[in-house]
CSV table of C-alpha atoms in Angstrom, one decimal:
chain,number,residue,atom,x,y,z
A,56,MET,CA,0.7,-17.6,-5.7
A,57,ASN,CA,3.1,-14.7,-6.1
A,58,VAL,CA,2.5,-11.9,-3.6
A,59,TYR,CA,3.8,-8.4,-3.8
A,60,ASP,CA,4.0,-5.5,-1.4
A,61,PHE,CA,3.1,-2.4,-3.4
A,62,ASP,CA,4.9,0.7,-2.2
A,63,ASN,CA,8.6,0.8,-3.0
A,64,THR,CA,8.3,-2.7,-4.4
A,65,ILE,CA,6.4,-2.5,-7.7
A,66,TYR,CA,5.6,1.2,-7.2
A,67,ASP,CA,8.6,3.5,-7.1
A,68,GLY,CA,7.9,5.4,-3.9
A,69,GLU,CA,5.2,5.6,-1.2
A,70,SER,CA,1.9,6.0,-3.1
A,71,VAL,CA,0.1,7.2,0.1
A,72,ILE,CA,2.7,10.0,0.5
A,73,ASP,CA,2.6,10.8,-3.2
A,74,PHE,CA,-1.2,11.1,-3.0
A,75,PHE,CA,-1.0,13.2,0.1
A,76,LEU,CA,1.4,15.6,-1.7
A,77,PHE,CA,-0.8,15.5,-4.8
A,78,TYR,CA,-3.7,16.5,-2.6
A,79,CYS,CA,-1.8,19.3,-0.9
A,80,LYS,CA,-1.9,21.1,-4.2
A,81,LYS,CA,-5.7,20.8,-4.2
A,82,ASP,CA,-6.2,21.5,-0.5
A,83,LYS,CA,-3.7,23.9,0.9
A,84,SER,CA,-5.0,23.3,4.5
A,85,LEU,CA,-3.1,19.9,4.4
A,86,LEU,CA,0.3,21.6,4.1
A,87,ARG,CA,0.5,22.0,7.9
A,88,TYR,CA,0.5,18.2,8.2
A,89,ILE,CA,3.6,17.6,6.1
A,90,PRO,CA,6.1,17.4,9.0
A,91,ALA,CA,3.8,15.0,10.9
A,92,VAL,CA,3.2,12.8,7.9
A,93,PHE,CA,6.9,12.5,7.1
A,94,PHE,CA,7.8,11.8,10.8
A,95,ALA,CA,5.1,9.1,10.9
A,96,LEU,CA,6.5,7.5,7.8
A,97,LEU,CA,10.0,7.5,9.3
A,98,LYS,CA,8.8,5.9,12.5
A,99,TYR,CA,6.9,3.2,10.5
A,100,LYS,CA,9.9,2.5,8.2
A,101,ALA,CA,12.1,2.1,11.3
A,102,GLY,CA,9.5,-0.3,12.8
A,103,LYS,CA,8.8,2.0,15.8
A,104,VAL,CA,5.1,2.3,15.5
A,105,THR,CA,2.5,-0.4,16.1
A,106,ILE,CA,-0.8,-0.8,14.3
A,107,GLU,CA,-2.7,0.3,17.4
A,108,GLN,CA,-0.4,3.4,17.8
A,109,ALA,CA,-0.9,4.4,14.1
A,110,LEU,CA,-4.7,4.0,14.3
A,111,SER,CA,-5.0,5.9,17.6
A,112,ARG,CA,-2.7,8.8,16.5
A,113,TYR,CA,-3.8,9.2,12.8
A,114,GLY,CA,-6.9,7.1,12.2
A,115,LYS,CA,-9.5,9.5,13.3
A,116,ALA,CA,-8.1,12.4,11.2
A,117,VAL,CA,-7.6,10.3,8.1
A,118,GLY,CA,-11.0,8.8,8.5
A,119,GLU,CA,-12.7,12.1,9.0
A,120,TYR,CA,-11.0,13.6,6.0
A,121,TYR,CA,-12.0,10.7,3.8
A,122,LYS,CA,-15.6,10.8,5.1
A,123,ASN,CA,-16.0,14.5,4.4
A,124,ASN,CA,-14.4,14.4,0.9
A,125,ALA,CA,-16.9,13.2,-1.7
A,126,GLN,CA,-14.4,13.9,-4.5
A,127,ILE,CA,-11.5,11.7,-3.2
A,128,ASN,CA,-12.3,8.6,-5.4
A,129,GLU,CA,-12.4,10.7,-8.5
A,130,ASP,CA,-9.2,12.5,-7.5
A,131,MET,CA,-7.6,9.1,-7.0
A,132,LYS,CA,-8.2,8.4,-10.7
A,133,VAL,CA,-6.5,11.6,-11.7
A,134,PHE,CA,-3.6,10.8,-9.3
A,135,TRP,CA,-3.1,7.4,-11.0
A,136,ASP,CA,-3.3,9.1,-14.5
A,137,GLU,CA,-0.3,11.2,-13.4
A,138,HIS,CA,1.6,8.4,-11.5
A,139,MET,CA,1.3,5.3,-13.6
A,140,HIS,CA,4.8,5.9,-14.8
A,141,LYS,CA,6.1,5.0,-11.3
A,142,ILE,CA,5.3,1.3,-11.7
A,143,LYS,CA,8.6,-0.4,-11.9
A,144,PRO,CA,9.3,-2.1,-15.3
A,145,PHE,CA,10.4,-5.4,-13.7
A,146,TYR,CA,6.9,-6.1,-12.6
A,147,LYS,CA,5.4,-6.4,-16.1
A,148,GLU,CA,8.2,-8.8,-17.0
A,149,ILE,CA,7.3,-11.2,-14.2
A,150,GLN,CA,3.6,-10.5,-13.8
A,151,SER,CA,1.3,-13.6,-13.5
A,152,ASP,CA,-2.5,-14.0,-13.7
A,153,ASP,CA,-2.7,-15.1,-10.0
A,154,ASP,CA,-0.6,-12.3,-8.5
A,155,LEU,CA,-1.8,-10.7,-5.3
A,156,ILE,CA,-0.9,-7.2,-4.1
A,157,ILE,CA,-1.0,-6.8,-0.3
A,158,SER,CA,-0.3,-3.3,1.0
A,159,GLY,CA,-0.9,-0.7,3.7
A,160,SER,CA,-2.3,1.5,0.9
A,161,PRO,CA,-6.1,1.9,1.0
A,162,GLU,CA,-8.1,-0.5,-1.1
A,163,PHE,CA,-9.9,2.3,-2.9
A,164,SER,CA,-6.5,3.3,-4.3
A,165,LEU,CA,-5.4,-0.3,-5.0
A,166,GLU,CA,-8.6,-1.0,-6.8
A,167,ILE,CA,-7.9,1.6,-9.4
A,168,ILE,CA,-4.2,0.9,-10.0
A,169,CYS,CA,-4.7,-2.9,-9.9
A,170,LYS,CA,-7.4,-2.7,-12.5
A,171,ARG,CA,-5.2,-0.7,-14.8
A,172,LEU,CA,-2.4,-3.2,-14.4
A,173,GLY,CA,-4.6,-6.2,-14.9
A,174,ILE,CA,-4.2,-7.4,-11.3
A,175,LYS,CA,-7.3,-9.1,-10.1
A,176,LYS,CA,-6.4,-9.7,-6.4
A,177,TYR,CA,-5.5,-7.1,-3.9
A,178,ILE,CA,-5.7,-6.6,-0.1
A,179,GLY,CA,-5.2,-3.2,1.5
A,180,SER,CA,-6.2,-1.0,4.4
A,181,ILE,CA,-9.9,-0.4,4.6
A,182,ILE,CA,-11.4,3.0,5.1
A,183,GLU,CA,-15.2,2.9,5.3
A,184,LYS,CA,-17.5,5.6,4.0
A,185,ASP,CA,-18.2,6.6,7.7
A,186,GLY,CA,-14.5,7.2,8.1
A,187,SER,CA,-13.8,4.2,10.3
A,188,ILE,CA,-10.7,2.1,9.6
A,189,PRO,CA,-11.4,-1.5,10.4
A,190,ARG,CA,-8.2,-2.7,8.8
A,191,LEU,CA,-4.8,-1.1,8.7
A,192,CYS,CA,-2.9,-3.6,6.5
A,193,ILE,CA,0.6,-3.5,7.9
A,194,ARG,CA,3.0,-6.0,9.4
A,195,GLU,CA,1.3,-8.9,11.1
A,196,ALA,CA,-2.1,-7.6,9.9
A,197,LYS,CA,-1.1,-8.5,6.4
A,198,VAL,CA,-0.8,-12.1,7.4
A,199,LYS,CA,-4.1,-12.1,9.1
A,200,ALA,CA,-5.8,-10.5,6.1
A,201,PHE,CA,-4.1,-12.9,3.7
A,202,PHE,CA,-5.3,-16.0,5.6
A,203,GLU,CA,-8.8,-14.5,5.9
A,204,GLU,CA,-9.0,-14.1,2.1
A,205,TYR,CA,-6.9,-17.1,1.1
A,206,PRO,CA,-7.0,-19.6,4.0
A,207,ASP,CA,-5.6,-22.6,2.0
A,208,THR,CA,-3.1,-20.8,-0.2
A,209,GLU,CA,0.6,-21.0,0.0
A,210,ILE,CA,2.7,-18.0,-1.0
A,211,GLU,CA,5.2,-19.3,-3.5
A,212,ASN,CA,7.1,-16.0,-4.0
A,213,PHE,CA,6.9,-12.8,-1.9
A,214,TYR,CA,8.4,-9.5,-3.0
A,215,THR,CA,8.9,-6.6,-0.6
A,216,ASP,CA,11.1,-3.6,0.1
A,217,SER,CA,11.1,-3.8,3.9
A,218,ILE,CA,11.8,-6.0,6.9
A,219,ASN,CA,8.4,-4.6,8.2
A,220,ASP,CA,7.0,-7.4,6.1
A,221,THR,CA,8.9,-10.1,8.1
A,222,PRO,CA,5.6,-11.8,9.1
A,223,LEU,CA,4.8,-12.4,5.4
A,224,ILE,CA,8.4,-13.4,4.6
A,225,GLU,CA,8.2,-16.0,7.3
A,226,ILE,CA,5.1,-17.7,5.8
A,227,SER,CA,6.4,-17.6,2.2
A,228,LYS,CA,8.2,-20.4,0.4
A,229,ASN,CA,10.6,-17.8,-1.3
A,230,ALA,CA,11.1,-14.1,-0.5
A,231,TYR,CA,12.8,-11.4,-2.4
A,232,LEU,CA,13.9,-7.9,-1.3
A,233,VAL,CA,13.4,-5.2,-3.9
A,234,LYS,CA,15.6,-2.1,-3.8
A,235,GLY,CA,15.0,0.2,-6.7
A,236,ASN,CA,15.0,-2.3,-9.7
A,237,LYS,CA,17.4,-4.8,-8.0
A,238,ILE,CA,15.8,-8.0,-6.7
A,239,THR,CA,17.7,-10.1,-4.2
A,240,LYS,CA,16.5,-13.5,-2.9
A,241,ILE,CA,16.5,-13.4,0.9
A,242,LYS,CA,14.7,-16.7,1.6
């Protein structure tokens, strides 16, 4: 099985950040969170925030916003209408029927984009309708989620943009680092 991280791997950018900025145009009250969102992203990229810290600091606010926004799933479709062009061209060249996307992005977002790309399997963060976040799919949580869904499956090739995915790199037969459109074998 080929497994791909999503953001900055096959998507050119951070889709969650892009969606947040997209939503800031719709809901100006979100503008006040821009510094905190970018600071949190920098901490995550530097490997300086744990899953527990992220959930305790941001989980409640994200969950509440999701719970109280009945329009968010429809807005996500409009977002993908406007951002499909950010899927990197290399992915279509190597796409296989058994590809799996595993990402920190929420599954309600992955569901839409994966369907449009013809990808049948994806694992992401889960935000329930009540606003709870039972799974934040980052770092070692990706490995746990992978084995829960595919207990007897080997990852033949894993593609990522970040050492934050070291737990998945370690369990993969081959691993590739994606920077822009350049792919480098790292394992």
